[in-house]
Coordinates of N, CA and C in Angstrom, one line a residue:
M1 N 0.8 -1.2 0.0 CA 0.0 0.0 0.0 C 0.9 1.2 0.0
M2 N 0.5 2.2 -0.8 CA 1.3 3.4 -0.9 C 0.8 4.5 0.1
T3 N 1.7 5.3 0.5 CA 1.3 6.4 1.4 C 1.5 7.7 0.7
F4 N 0.5 8.5 0.8 CA 0.5 9.8 0.2 C 0.4 10.9 1.3
F5 N 1.0 12.0 1.1 CA 0.9 13.1 2.0 C -0.2 14.0 1.5
W6 N -1.4 13.9 2.1 CA -2.5 14.7 1.6 C -2.3 16.2 1.9
N7 N -2.8 17.0 1.1 CA -2.7 18.5 1.2 C -1.3 18.9 1.1
C8 N -0.4 18.2 0.5 CA 1.0 18.5 0.4 C 1.2 19.3 -0.9
S9 N 1.8 20.4 -0.9 CA 2.1 21.2 -2.1 C 3.4 20.8 -2.7
D10 N 3.5 19.8 -3.6 CA 4.8 19.4 -4.1 C 4.9 19.7 -5.6
L11 N 4.1 20.6 -6.1 CA 4.2 21.0 -7.5 C 4.2 19.9 -8.5
G12 N 3.4 18.9 -8.3 CA 3.3 17.8 -9.3 C 4.2 16.6 -9.1
T13 N 5.0 16.6 -8.0 CA 5.8 15.5 -7.8 C 5.4 14.9 -6.4
N14 N 5.5 13.6 -6.3 CA 5.2 12.9 -5.1 C 6.2 11.8 -5.0
P15 N 7.0 11.8 -4.0 CA 8.1 10.8 -3.9 C 7.5 9.4 -3.6
D16 N 6.2 9.3 -3.2 CA 5.6 8.0 -3.0 C 4.8 7.5 -4.2
A17 N 4.6 8.3 -5.2 CA 3.8 7.9 -6.4 C 4.6 6.9 -7.2
K18 N 3.9 5.8 -7.6 CA 4.6 4.8 -8.4 C 3.7 4.4 -9.5
D19 N 4.3 3.9 -10.6 CA 3.5 3.3 -11.7 C 3.2 1.9 -11.4
D20 N 2.6 1.2 -12.5 CA 2.2 -0.2 -12.3 C 3.3 -1.1 -12.0
N21 N 4.6 -0.7 -12.4 CA 5.7 -1.5 -12.1 C 6.4 -1.2 -10.8
N22 N 5.7 -0.4 -9.9 CA 6.2 0.0 -8.6 C 7.4 0.9 -8.7
T23 N 7.6 1.6 -9.8 CA 8.7 2.5 -10.0 C 8.2 3.9 -9.7
P24 N 9.0 4.6 -8.8 CA 8.6 6.0 -8.5 C 8.6 6.9 -9.7
V25 N 7.6 7.8 -9.7 CA 7.5 8.7 -10.8 C 7.2 10.1 -10.3
D26 N 7.6 11.1 -11.1 CA 7.1 12.5 -10.9 C 5.8 12.5 -11.8
I27 N 4.8 12.9 -11.2 CA 3.5 12.8 -11.8 C 3.3 13.9 -12.8
S28 N 3.0 13.6 -14.1 CA 2.8 14.5 -15.1 C 1.5 14.2 -15.8
Y29 N 0.6 15.2 -16.0 CA -0.6 14.9 -16.7 C -0.4 14.3 -18.0
I30 N 0.5 14.9 -18.8 CA 0.7 14.5 -20.2 C 1.4 13.1 -20.2
A31 N 2.3 12.8 -19.4 CA 3.1 11.5 -19.4 C 2.4 10.4 -18.7
N32 N 1.7 10.8 -17.6 CA 1.1 9.7 -16.7 C -0.4 9.6 -16.7
I33 N -1.1 10.7 -16.7 CA -2.5 10.7 -16.5 C -3.3 10.5 -17.8
Q34 N -3.0 11.4 -18.8 CA -3.7 11.3 -20.1 C -3.6 9.9 -20.7
P35 N -2.4 9.2 -20.7 CA -2.4 7.9 -21.2 C -3.3 6.9 -20.5
I36 N -3.5 7.0 -19.3 CA -4.5 6.2 -18.6 C -5.9 6.4 -19.1
F37 N -6.3 7.7 -19.3 CA -7.6 8.0 -19.8 C -7.7 7.5 -21.3
N38 N -6.6 7.7 -22.1 CA -6.6 7.2 -23.5 C -6.8 5.7 -23.6
S39 N -6.2 5.0 -22.7 CA -6.3 3.5 -22.8 C -7.6 2.9 -22.2
N40 N -8.2 3.7 -21.3 CA -9.3 3.1 -20.6 C -10.6 3.8 -20.6
C41 N -10.6 5.1 -21.0 CA -11.8 5.9 -20.8 C -12.4 6.6 -22.1
T42 N -11.5 6.9 -23.0 CA -11.9 7.8 -24.1 C -12.8 7.1 -25.2
D43 N -12.9 5.8 -25.1 CA -13.8 5.1 -26.0 C -15.3 5.6 -25.7
C44 N -15.6 5.8 -24.5 CA -16.9 6.3 -24.1 C -16.9 7.8 -23.8
H45 N -15.8 8.3 -23.2 CA -15.7 9.6 -22.8 C -14.7 10.4 -23.6
G46 N -14.9 10.3 -25.0 CA -14.1 11.0 -25.9 C -14.6 12.3 -26.3
D47 N -14.8 12.5 -27.6 CA -15.2 13.9 -28.1 C -16.7 14.1 -28.1
S48 N -17.4 13.2 -27.5 CA -18.9 13.3 -27.5 C -19.4 12.8 -26.1
G49 N -20.6 13.2 -25.8 CA -21.1 12.7 -24.5 C -21.0 13.8 -23.4
G50 N -21.3 13.4 -22.2 CA -21.4 14.3 -21.1 C -20.0 14.6 -20.5
L51 N -19.0 13.8 -20.7 CA -17.7 14.1 -20.1 C -16.6 13.7 -21.1
N52 N -15.7 14.6 -21.4 CA -14.7 14.4 -22.4 C -13.3 14.3 -21.7
L53 N -12.8 13.0 -21.7 CA -11.5 12.8 -21.1 C -10.4 12.7 -22.1
S54 N -10.6 13.2 -23.3 CA -9.6 13.1 -24.3 C -8.6 14.3 -24.3
S55 N -8.8 15.2 -23.3 CA -7.9 16.3 -23.2 C -8.0 16.9 -21.8
Y56 N -7.0 17.6 -21.4 CA -7.0 18.3 -20.1 C -8.2 19.3 -20.0
S57 N -8.4 20.1 -21.0 CA -9.5 21.0 -21.0 C -10.8 20.3 -20.8
G58 N -11.0 19.2 -21.5 CA -12.2 18.4 -21.4 C -12.4 17.9 -20.0
L59 N -11.4 17.3 -19.4 CA -11.4 16.8 -18.0 C -11.8 17.9 -17.1
M60 N -11.2 19.0 -17.2 CA -11.4 20.1 -16.2 C -12.7 20.8 -16.5
A61 N -13.3 20.7 -17.6 CA -14.6 21.3 -17.9 C -15.7 20.5 -17.2
G62 N -15.5 19.2 -16.8 CA -16.4 18.5 -16.1 C -17.5 17.8 -17.0
G63 N -18.5 17.4 -16.4 CA -19.5 16.7 -17.2 C -20.9 17.0 -16.7
N64 N -21.8 16.0 -16.9 CA -23.2 16.2 -16.5 C -23.4 16.3 -15.0
H65 N -22.5 15.8 -14.2 CA -22.5 15.9 -12.8 C -21.6 17.0 -12.2
G66 N -21.2 17.9 -13.1 CA -20.4 19.0 -12.6 C -18.9 18.7 -12.8
N67 N -18.1 19.4 -12.0 CA -16.7 19.2 -12.0 C -16.3 17.8 -11.5
V68 N -15.4 17.2 -12.2 CA -15.0 15.8 -11.8 C -13.7 15.8 -11.1
V69 N -13.0 16.9 -11.1 CA -11.7 17.1 -10.5 C -11.8 18.3 -9.5
I70 N -11.4 18.0 -8.2 CA -11.3 19.1 -7.3 C -9.8 19.2 -7.0
S71 N -9.1 20.2 -7.5 CA -7.7 20.3 -7.4 C -7.3 20.3 -5.9
G72 N -6.4 19.4 -5.5 CA -6.0 19.3 -4.1 C -6.8 18.3 -3.3
A73 N -7.8 17.7 -3.9 CA -8.7 16.8 -3.2 C -9.0 15.6 -4.0
G74 N -8.0 14.7 -4.2 CA -8.2 13.6 -5.1 C -9.4 12.7 -4.6
A75 N -9.4 12.3 -3.3 CA -10.4 11.4 -2.8 C -11.8 12.1 -2.9
G76 N -11.9 13.4 -2.9 CA -13.2 14.1 -3.0 C -13.6 14.3 -4.4
S77 N -12.8 14.0 -5.4 CA -13.0 14.2 -6.8 C -13.9 13.1 -7.4
I78 N -14.9 13.4 -8.1 CA -15.8 12.5 -8.7 C -15.1 11.5 -9.6
I79 N -14.1 11.9 -10.3 CA -13.3 11.0 -11.2 C -12.7 9.9 -10.4
V80 N -12.1 10.2 -9.3 CA -11.5 9.1 -8.5 C -12.6 8.2 -7.8
Q81 N -13.7 8.8 -7.4 CA -14.8 8.1 -6.8 C -15.4 7.1 -7.8
K82 N -15.5 7.5 -9.0 CA -16.1 6.7 -10.0 C -15.2 5.5 -10.4
L83 N -13.9 5.7 -10.2 CA -13.0 4.6 -10.5 C -12.9 3.6 -9.4
G84 N -13.3 4.0 -8.2 CA -13.3 3.1 -7.1 C -14.4 2.1 -7.1
S85 N -14.4 1.1 -6.2 CA -15.4 0.1 -6.2 C -16.7 0.5 -5.7
S86 N -16.9 1.6 -5.0 CA -18.1 2.1 -4.5 C -18.4 3.5 -4.9
P87 N -18.7 3.7 -6.2 CA -19.0 5.1 -6.7 C -20.2 5.7 -6.0
P88 N -20.2 7.0 -5.9 CA -21.3 7.7 -5.2 C -22.7 7.6 -6.0
F89 N -22.6 7.3 -7.3 CA -23.7 7.2 -8.2 C -23.3 6.4 -9.4
G90 N -24.3 5.7 -10.0 CA -24.0 4.9 -11.2 C -23.0 3.8 -11.0
D91 N -22.5 3.4 -12.1 CA -21.5 2.2 -12.1 C -20.1 2.7 -11.9
Q92 N -19.3 1.7 -11.5 CA -17.8 1.9 -11.5 C -17.3 2.0 -12.9
M93 N -16.4 2.9 -13.1 CA -15.8 3.1 -14.4 C -14.4 2.4 -14.4
P94 N -14.0 2.0 -15.6 CA -14.7 2.1 -16.9 C -15.8 1.0 -17.0
K95 N -17.0 1.5 -17.4 CA -18.2 0.7 -17.4 C -18.0 -0.4 -18.5
G96 N -18.2 -1.6 -18.1 CA -18.1 -2.7 -19.0 C -16.7 -3.2 -19.2
G97 N -15.7 -2.5 -18.6 CA -14.3 -2.9 -18.7 C -13.7 -3.3 -17.4
S98 N -12.5 -3.7 -17.4 CA -11.8 -4.1 -16.2 C -11.5 -2.8 -15.4
A99 N -11.7 -3.0 -14.1 CA -11.4 -1.9 -13.2 C -9.9 -1.5 -13.3
L100 N -9.6 -0.2 -13.1 CA -8.2 0.2 -13.2 C -7.5 -0.4 -12.0
S101 N -6.2 -0.6 -12.1 CA -5.4 -1.1 -11.1 C -5.3 0.0 -9.9
T102 N -5.1 -0.5 -8.7 CA -5.0 0.4 -7.6 C -3.9 1.4 -7.8
A103 N -2.8 1.0 -8.4 CA -1.6 1.9 -8.7 C -2.1 3.0 -9.6
K104 N -2.9 2.7 -10.6 CA -3.4 3.8 -11.6 C -4.3 4.7 -10.8
I105 N -5.2 4.2 -10.0 CA -6.1 5.1 -9.3 C -5.4 5.9 -8.3
E106 N -4.4 5.4 -7.6 CA -3.6 6.1 -6.7 C -2.7 7.2 -7.4
L107 N -2.3 6.9 -8.6 CA -1.5 7.9 -9.4 C -2.4 9.1 -9.8
I108 N -3.6 8.8 -10.2 CA -4.6 9.9 -10.6 C -4.9 10.7 -9.3
T109 N -5.1 10.0 -8.2 CA -5.4 10.7 -6.9 C -4.3 11.6 -6.5
A110 N -3.0 11.0 -6.6 CA -1.9 11.8 -6.2 C -1.7 13.0 -7.1
W111 N -2.0 12.9 -8.4 CA -1.8 14.0 -9.3 C -2.9 15.1 -9.0
I112 N -4.1 14.7 -8.7 CA -5.1 15.7 -8.2 C -4.7 16.3 -6.9
D113 N -4.2 15.5 -6.0 CA -3.8 16.0 -4.7 C -2.7 17.1 -4.8
A114 N -1.8 16.9 -5.8 CA -0.7 17.7 -6.1 C -1.1 19.0 -6.8
G115 N -2.3 19.1 -7.2 CA -2.8 20.4 -7.8 C -3.4 20.2 -9.2
A116 N -3.4 19.0 -9.7 CA -4.1 18.7 -11.0 C -3.6 19.7 -12.1
E117 N -2.3 19.8 -12.2 CA -1.7 20.7 -13.2 C -1.7 20.1 -14.6
N118 N -1.7 21.0 -15.6 CA -1.6 20.6 -17.0 C -0.1 20.5 -17.3
N119 N 0.6 19.5 -16.8 CA 2.1 19.5 -16.9 C 2.5 18.2 -17.7

């Protein structure tokens, strides 16, 4: 289990963040987060529908349920809650697909906790 320092301002880096191979990473939206969305989410949440995860601006614009990212509050962000096993509404995402690994969900959470920057 990884430990994260909540409410820590580390400008997008988190020494405890790791990828699926348990390798420490500096969290980058472009290098780490968008590829997760591209591989798992954009078939349904691409350029149409209520939430567009094909770009940073689409993610930050939110969807039918409002903002899905609360900068600095990963666990409170709808995107993280919907990826978890007990979403606050509807189905766990990705719908009809395999759940994301714990490492990927924790990486997204850590990126949001670090400020959800477009880096």
